Coordinates of C-alpha atoms and ligand atoms in Angstrom, one line a residue:
X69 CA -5.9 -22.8 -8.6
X70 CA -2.9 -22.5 -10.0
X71 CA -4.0 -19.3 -12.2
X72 CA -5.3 -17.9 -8.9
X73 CA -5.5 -14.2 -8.8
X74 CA -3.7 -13.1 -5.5
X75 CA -3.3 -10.1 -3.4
X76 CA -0.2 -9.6 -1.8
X77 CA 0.0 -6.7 1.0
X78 CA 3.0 -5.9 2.4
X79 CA 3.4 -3.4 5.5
X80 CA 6.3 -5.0 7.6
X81 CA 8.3 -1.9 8.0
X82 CA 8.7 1.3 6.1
X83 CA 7.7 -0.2 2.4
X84 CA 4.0 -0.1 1.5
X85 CA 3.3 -2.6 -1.0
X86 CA 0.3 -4.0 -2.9
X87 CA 0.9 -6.2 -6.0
X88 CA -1.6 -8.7 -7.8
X89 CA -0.5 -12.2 -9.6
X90 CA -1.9 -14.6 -11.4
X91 CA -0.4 -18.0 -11.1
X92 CA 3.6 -18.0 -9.7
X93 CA 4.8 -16.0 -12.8
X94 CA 2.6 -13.6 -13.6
X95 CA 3.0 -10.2 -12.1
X96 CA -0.1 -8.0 -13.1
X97 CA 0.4 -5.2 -11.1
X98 CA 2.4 -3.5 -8.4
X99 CA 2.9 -0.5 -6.7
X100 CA 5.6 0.1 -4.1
X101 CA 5.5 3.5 -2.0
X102 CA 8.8 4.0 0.3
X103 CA 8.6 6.2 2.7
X104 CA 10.8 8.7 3.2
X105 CA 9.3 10.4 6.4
X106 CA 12.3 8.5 8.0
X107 CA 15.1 9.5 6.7
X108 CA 15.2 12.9 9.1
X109 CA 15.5 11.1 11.9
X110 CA 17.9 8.4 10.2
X111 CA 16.7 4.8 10.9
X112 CA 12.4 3.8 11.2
X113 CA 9.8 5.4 13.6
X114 CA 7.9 2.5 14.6
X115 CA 5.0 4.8 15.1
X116 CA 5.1 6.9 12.1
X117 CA 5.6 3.6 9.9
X118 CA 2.0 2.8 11.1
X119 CA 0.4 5.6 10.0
X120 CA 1.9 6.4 7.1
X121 CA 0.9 2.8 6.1
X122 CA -2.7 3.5 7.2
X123 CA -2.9 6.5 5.3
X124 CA -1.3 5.0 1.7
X125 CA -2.5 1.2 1.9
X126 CA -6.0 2.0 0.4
X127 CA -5.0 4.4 -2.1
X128 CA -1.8 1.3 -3.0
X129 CA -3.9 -1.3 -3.4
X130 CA -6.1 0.1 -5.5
X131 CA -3.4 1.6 -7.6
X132 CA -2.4 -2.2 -7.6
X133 CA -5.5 -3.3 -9.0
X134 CA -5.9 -0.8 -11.6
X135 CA -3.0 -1.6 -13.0
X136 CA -3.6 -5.3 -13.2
X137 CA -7.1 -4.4 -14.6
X138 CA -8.7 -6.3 -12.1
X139 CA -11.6 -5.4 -9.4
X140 CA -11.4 -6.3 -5.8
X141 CA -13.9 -8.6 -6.0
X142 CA -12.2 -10.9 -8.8
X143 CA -9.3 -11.9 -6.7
X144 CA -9.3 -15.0 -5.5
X145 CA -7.4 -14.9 -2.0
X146 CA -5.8 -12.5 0.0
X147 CA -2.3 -12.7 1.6
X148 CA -0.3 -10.2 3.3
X149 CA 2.6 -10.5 5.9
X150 CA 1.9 -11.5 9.1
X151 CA 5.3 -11.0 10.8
X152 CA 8.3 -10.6 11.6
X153 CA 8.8 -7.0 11.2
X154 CA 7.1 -3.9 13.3
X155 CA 3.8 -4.8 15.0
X156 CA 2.0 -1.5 14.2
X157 CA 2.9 -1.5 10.5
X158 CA 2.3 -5.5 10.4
X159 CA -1.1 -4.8 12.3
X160 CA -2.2 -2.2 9.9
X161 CA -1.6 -4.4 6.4
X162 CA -2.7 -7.9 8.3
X163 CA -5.5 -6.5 9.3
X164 CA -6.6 -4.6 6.4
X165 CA -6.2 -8.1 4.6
X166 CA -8.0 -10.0 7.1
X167 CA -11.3 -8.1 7.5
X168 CA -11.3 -7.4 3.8
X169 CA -10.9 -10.9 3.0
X170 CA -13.5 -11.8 5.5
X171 CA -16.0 -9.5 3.9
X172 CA -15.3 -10.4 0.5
X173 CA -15.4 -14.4 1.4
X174 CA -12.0 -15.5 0.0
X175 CA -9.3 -17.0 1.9
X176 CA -6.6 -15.1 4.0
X177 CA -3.1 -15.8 4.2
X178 CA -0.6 -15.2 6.7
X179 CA 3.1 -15.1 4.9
X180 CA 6.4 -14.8 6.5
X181 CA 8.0 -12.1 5.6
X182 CA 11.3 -14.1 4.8
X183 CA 9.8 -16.8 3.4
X184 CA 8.1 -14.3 0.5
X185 CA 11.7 -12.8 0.2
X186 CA 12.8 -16.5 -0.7
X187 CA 10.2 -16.9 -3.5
X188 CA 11.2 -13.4 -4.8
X189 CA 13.5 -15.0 -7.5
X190 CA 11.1 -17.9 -8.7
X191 CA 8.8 -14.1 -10.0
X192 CA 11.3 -14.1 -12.7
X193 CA 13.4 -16.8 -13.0
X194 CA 12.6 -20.3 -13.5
X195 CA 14.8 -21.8 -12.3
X196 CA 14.9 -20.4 -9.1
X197 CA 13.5 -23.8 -7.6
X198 CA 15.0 -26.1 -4.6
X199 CA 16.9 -27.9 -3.8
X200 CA 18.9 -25.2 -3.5
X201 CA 21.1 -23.1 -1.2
X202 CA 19.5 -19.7 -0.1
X203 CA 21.0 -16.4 1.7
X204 CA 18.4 -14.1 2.8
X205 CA 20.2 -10.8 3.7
X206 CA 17.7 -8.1 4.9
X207 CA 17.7 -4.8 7.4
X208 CA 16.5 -7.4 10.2
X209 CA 17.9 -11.2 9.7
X210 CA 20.6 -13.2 8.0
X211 CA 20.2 -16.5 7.4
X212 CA 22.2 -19.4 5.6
X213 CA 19.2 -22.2 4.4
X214 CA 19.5 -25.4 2.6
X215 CA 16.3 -25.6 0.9
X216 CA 15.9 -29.3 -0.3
X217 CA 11.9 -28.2 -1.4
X218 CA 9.7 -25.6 -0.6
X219 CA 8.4 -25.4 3.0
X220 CA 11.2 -27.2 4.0
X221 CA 13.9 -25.1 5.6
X222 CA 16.9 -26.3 7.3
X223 CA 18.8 -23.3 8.9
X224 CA 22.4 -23.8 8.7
X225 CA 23.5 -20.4 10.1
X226 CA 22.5 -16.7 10.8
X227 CA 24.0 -13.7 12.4
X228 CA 25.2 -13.6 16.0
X229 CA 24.8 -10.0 16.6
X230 CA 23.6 -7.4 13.4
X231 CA 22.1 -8.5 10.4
X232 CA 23.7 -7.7 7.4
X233 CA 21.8 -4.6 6.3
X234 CA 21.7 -3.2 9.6
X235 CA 25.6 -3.6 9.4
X236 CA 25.5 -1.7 6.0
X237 CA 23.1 0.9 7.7
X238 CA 24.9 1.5 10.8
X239 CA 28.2 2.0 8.7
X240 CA 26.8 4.1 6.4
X241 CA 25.5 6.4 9.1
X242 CA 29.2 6.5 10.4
X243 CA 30.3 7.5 7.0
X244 CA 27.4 10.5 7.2
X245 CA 25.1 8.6 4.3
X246 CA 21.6 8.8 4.4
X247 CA 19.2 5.9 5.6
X248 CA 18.6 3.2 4.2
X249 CA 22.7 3.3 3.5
X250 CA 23.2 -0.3 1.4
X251 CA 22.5 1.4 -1.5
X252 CA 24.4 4.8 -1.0
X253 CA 27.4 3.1 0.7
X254 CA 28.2 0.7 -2.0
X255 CA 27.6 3.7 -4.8
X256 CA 30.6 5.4 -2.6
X257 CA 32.5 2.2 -2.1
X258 CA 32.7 2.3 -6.1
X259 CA 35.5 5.1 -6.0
X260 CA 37.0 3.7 -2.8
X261 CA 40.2 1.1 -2.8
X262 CA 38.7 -2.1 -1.0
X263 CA 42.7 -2.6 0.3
X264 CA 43.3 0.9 1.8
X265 CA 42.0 -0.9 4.8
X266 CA 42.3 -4.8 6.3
X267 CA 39.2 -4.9 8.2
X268 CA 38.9 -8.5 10.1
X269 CA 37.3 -11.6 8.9
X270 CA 36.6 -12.8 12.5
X271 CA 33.7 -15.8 11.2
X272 CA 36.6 -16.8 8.8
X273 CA 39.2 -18.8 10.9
X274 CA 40.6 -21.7 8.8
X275 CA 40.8 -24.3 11.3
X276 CA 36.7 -23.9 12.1
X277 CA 34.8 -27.1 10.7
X278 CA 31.6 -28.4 9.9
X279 CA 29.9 -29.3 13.0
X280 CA 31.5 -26.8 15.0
X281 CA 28.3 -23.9 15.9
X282 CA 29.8 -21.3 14.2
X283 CA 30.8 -22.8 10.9
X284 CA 28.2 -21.2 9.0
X285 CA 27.5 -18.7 11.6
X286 CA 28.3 -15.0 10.9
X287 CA 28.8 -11.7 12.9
X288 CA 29.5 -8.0 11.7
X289 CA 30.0 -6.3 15.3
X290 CA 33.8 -6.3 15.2
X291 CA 33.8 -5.1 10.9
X292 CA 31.4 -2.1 12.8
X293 CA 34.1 -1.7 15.6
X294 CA 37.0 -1.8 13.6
X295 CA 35.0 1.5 11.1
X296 CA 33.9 2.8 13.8
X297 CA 37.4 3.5 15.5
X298 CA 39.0 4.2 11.8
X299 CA 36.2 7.4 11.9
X300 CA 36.9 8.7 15.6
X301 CA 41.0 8.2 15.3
X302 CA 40.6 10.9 12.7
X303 CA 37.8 12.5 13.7
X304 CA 36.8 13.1 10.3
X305 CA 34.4 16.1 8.8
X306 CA 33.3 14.2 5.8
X307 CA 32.2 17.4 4.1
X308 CA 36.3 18.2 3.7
X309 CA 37.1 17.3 0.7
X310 CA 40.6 16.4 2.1
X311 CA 38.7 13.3 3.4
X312 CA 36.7 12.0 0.7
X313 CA 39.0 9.5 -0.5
X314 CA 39.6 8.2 2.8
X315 CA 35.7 7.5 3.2
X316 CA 35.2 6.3 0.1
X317 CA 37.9 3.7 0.6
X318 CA 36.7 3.0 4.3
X319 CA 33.4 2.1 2.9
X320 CA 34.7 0.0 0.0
X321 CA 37.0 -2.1 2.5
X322 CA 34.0 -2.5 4.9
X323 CA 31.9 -3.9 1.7
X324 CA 34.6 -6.1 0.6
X325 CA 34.7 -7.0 4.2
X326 CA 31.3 -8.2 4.8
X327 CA 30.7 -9.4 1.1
X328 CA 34.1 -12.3 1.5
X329 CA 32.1 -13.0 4.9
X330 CA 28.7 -13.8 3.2
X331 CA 30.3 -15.6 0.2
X332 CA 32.5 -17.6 2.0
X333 CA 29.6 -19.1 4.4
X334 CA 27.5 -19.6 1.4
X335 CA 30.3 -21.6 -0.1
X336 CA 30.4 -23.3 2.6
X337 CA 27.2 -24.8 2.8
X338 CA 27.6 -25.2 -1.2
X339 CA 30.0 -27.5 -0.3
X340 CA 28.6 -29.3 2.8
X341 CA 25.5 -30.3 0.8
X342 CA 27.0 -30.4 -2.8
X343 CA 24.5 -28.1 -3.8
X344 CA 25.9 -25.6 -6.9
X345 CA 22.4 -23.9 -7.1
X346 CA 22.4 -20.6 -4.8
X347 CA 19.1 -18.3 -3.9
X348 CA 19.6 -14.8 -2.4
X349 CA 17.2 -12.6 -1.7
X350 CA 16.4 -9.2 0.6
X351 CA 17.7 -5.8 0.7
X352 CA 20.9 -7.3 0.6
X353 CA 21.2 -9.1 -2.4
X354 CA 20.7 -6.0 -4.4
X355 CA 24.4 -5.3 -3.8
X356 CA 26.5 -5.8 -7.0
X357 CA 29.4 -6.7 -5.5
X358 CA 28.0 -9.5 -3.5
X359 CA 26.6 -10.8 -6.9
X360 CA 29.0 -10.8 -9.0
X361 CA 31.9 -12.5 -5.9
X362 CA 28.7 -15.2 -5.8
X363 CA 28.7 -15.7 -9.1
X364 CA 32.3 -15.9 -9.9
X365 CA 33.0 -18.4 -6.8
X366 CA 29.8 -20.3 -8.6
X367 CA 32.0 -21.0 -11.4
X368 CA 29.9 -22.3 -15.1
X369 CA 28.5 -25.4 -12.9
X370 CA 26.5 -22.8 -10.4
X371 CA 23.7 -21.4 -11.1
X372 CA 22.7 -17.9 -8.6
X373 CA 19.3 -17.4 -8.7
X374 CA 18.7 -13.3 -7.5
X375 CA 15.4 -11.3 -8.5
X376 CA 15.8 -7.5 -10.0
X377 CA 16.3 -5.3 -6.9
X378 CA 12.9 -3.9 -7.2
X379 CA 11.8 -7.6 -5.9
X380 CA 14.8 -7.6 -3.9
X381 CA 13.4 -5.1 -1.9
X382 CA 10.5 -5.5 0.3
X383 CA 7.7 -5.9 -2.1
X384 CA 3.7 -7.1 -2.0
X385 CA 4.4 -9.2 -5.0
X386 CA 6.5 -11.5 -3.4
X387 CA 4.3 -11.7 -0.6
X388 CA 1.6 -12.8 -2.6
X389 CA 3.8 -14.8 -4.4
X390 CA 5.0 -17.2 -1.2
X391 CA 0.7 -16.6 -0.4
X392 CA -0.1 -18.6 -4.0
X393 CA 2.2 -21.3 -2.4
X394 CA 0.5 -21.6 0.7
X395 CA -3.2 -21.1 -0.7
X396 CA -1.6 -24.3 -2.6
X397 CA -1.3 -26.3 0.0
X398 CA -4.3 -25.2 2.0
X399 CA -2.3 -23.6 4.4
X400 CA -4.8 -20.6 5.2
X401 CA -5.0 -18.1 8.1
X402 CA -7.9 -17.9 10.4
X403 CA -9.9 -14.9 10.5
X404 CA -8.7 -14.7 14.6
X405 CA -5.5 -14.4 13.9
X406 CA -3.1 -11.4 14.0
X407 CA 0.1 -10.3 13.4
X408 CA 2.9 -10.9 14.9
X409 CA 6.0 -9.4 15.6
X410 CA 7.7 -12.5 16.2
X411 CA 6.4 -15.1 14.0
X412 CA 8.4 -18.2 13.5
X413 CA 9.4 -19.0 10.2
X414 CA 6.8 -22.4 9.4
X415 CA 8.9 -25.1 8.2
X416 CA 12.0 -24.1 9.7
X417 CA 14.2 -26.9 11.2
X418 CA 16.8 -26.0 14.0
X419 CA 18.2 -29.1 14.2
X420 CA 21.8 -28.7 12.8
X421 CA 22.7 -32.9 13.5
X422 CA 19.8 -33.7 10.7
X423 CA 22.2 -32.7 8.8
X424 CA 22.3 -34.6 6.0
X425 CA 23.8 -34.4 2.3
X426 CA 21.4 -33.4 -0.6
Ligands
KG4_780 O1 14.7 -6.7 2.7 P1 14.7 -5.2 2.9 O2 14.2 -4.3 1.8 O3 14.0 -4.9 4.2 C1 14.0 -5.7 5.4 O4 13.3 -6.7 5.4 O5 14.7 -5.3 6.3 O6 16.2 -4.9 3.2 C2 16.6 -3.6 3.5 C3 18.1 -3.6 3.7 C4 18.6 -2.2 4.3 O7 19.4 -2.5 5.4 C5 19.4 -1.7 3.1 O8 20.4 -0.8 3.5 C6 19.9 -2.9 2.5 O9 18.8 -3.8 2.5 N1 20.3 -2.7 1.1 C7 21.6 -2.9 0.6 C8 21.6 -2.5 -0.7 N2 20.4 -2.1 -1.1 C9 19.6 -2.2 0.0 N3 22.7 -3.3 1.3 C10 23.8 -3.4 0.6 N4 23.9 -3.0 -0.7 C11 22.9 -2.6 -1.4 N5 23.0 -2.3 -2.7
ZN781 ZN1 12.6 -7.6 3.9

């Protein structure tokens, strides 16, 4: 079982992805198709996600398997995200999944799309194992875990109003940068000065402490507000070249902004559970800068686990790697289940007084 050959599909939101492993370290084959129908309109089309998704998923995971050298019929079980994320494009890859699993006679597996984004690292690292502290940073959640094993989640903190990416996004559509704009804003935040500007830190009050609910908590709607009135007070045409320095300097104080925010929660819960050993993973963590402040607040003693940002990124592979762990533990999907746009993360806890030191 653990040499399993697994089919991971995911079809969450604008990423189709098909990726085959064998066993929790092996990655035989992958294929990841973005779609870039979006970008004209600047954020996802619910509806066109789905079809594009119904139109590429055959043609991806065969792609997949070709390039693992395996046939359809040799895998072993089938897992593919069953939400959160957009319930067309979910429906199209969870479904696809489910009846081909059902013909084929192999197990199904529902993941959670965040839960495969925390066992993106352990694809190529190996020590990216609990206990350990984990930041998952995506276009749709933030959320601050203490991991003390796998399947065990204790949520310590998440956004109150954006999720991180969708901060980034949002931002970078202010700043006139195409969508997705993590990527493009911190490539222009790279010949910005982080100081021109002293956005506010509002999660950051000194005096806050541990028990109070928004110790570990974080919010990005006043680091929006404060860009967003920078941009109108000058009313700025990007395309003048008088104004390039000011917007690559409003996007570098904005990342240096949101980046102290995320490290100093992180260190936070570092602290709480005297835990050096820190796990990010989504869109997110594919940010340099939020690397290298993680690792340099890590000191020798830390350790941060992060995948490559191709696995950063919403990818099959690490959908079918979170599916090996659940085919592991029997944890299989019926055949009358479906996706869901809502799907609650299994093994998360809530309950911040369990709360206990590692
Ligand atoms: O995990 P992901 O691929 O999809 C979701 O599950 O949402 O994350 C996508 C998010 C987008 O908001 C994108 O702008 C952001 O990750 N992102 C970045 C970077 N690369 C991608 N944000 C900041 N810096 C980056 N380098
Ligand atoms: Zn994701």
């Amino acid at each position: 079982m653990s040499d399993a050959l697994v089919l991971g599909i995911e079809t969450s939101c604008d990423e189709t992805s098909a990726a085959v492993i064998s066993g929790p370290s092996r990655l035989l084959g992958h294929v990841v198709l973005s779609q870039d129908a979006h970008e004209v309109f600047g954020g996802v089309v619910p509806e066109l996600a789905a079809r594009e998704h119904l139109r590429h998923l055959p043609q991806v995971v065969q792609r997949a398997l070709d390039e693992a050298g395996v046939e359809l019929g040799e895998i072993d079980a089938i897992a593919a995200t069953a939400g959160p994320g957009l319930i067309g494009a979910l429906l199209v890859g969870f479904t696809w999944a489910s009846s081909t699993a059902f013909a084929l006679r192999r197990p199904l597996i529902a993941v959670h799309h965040m839960e495969a984004h925390l066992f993106a690292p352990s694809l190529e690292d190996p020590e990216a194992e609990p206990p350990f502290i984990a930041l998952l940073v995506s276009g749709g959640h933030t959320l601050l875990l203490h991991v003390p094993e796998w399947g065990q989640y204790q949520l310590l903190g998440e956004t109150r109003d954006d999720a991180a990416g969708e901060a980034f996004d949002k931002v970078a559509k202010l700043l006139g940068l195409p969508y997705p704009g993590g990527r493009p804003l911190s490539e222009l935040a790279e010949s910005g000065d982080a100081r021109a500007f002293a956005f506010p830190r509002p999660m950051l009050r000194s005096q806050q402490a541990l028990g109070d609910d928004d110790y570990f908590d974080v919010s990005f709607s006043g680091l929006k507000t404060a860009v967003l009135n920078e941009v109108r007070e000058h009313d700025t045409d990007w395309a003048d070249a008088a104004h390039a320095q000011r917007r690559a300097d409003l996007a570098a104080s904005f990342q240096a902004a949101a980046v102290d925010l995320l490290v100093a929660k992180t260190l936070r819960a570092v602290e709480a559970f005297d835990c050096h050993r820190v796990l990010i993973g989504g869109g997110v963590s594919a940010n340099q800068l939020l690397r290298a402040q993680l690792r340099d607040a890590l000191g020798p003693e830390g350790r941060l686990c992060v995948s490559s940002p191709r696995l950063a990124m919403d990818n099959g592979a690490m959908v079918a790697r979170a599916g090996l762990f659940r085919l592991q533990h029997g944890d299989l999907a019926s055949f009358d289940m479906t996706a869901s746009a809502s799907l609650p993360f299994p093994g998360l806890s809530r309950n911040v007084s369990t709360l206990s030191r590692a």
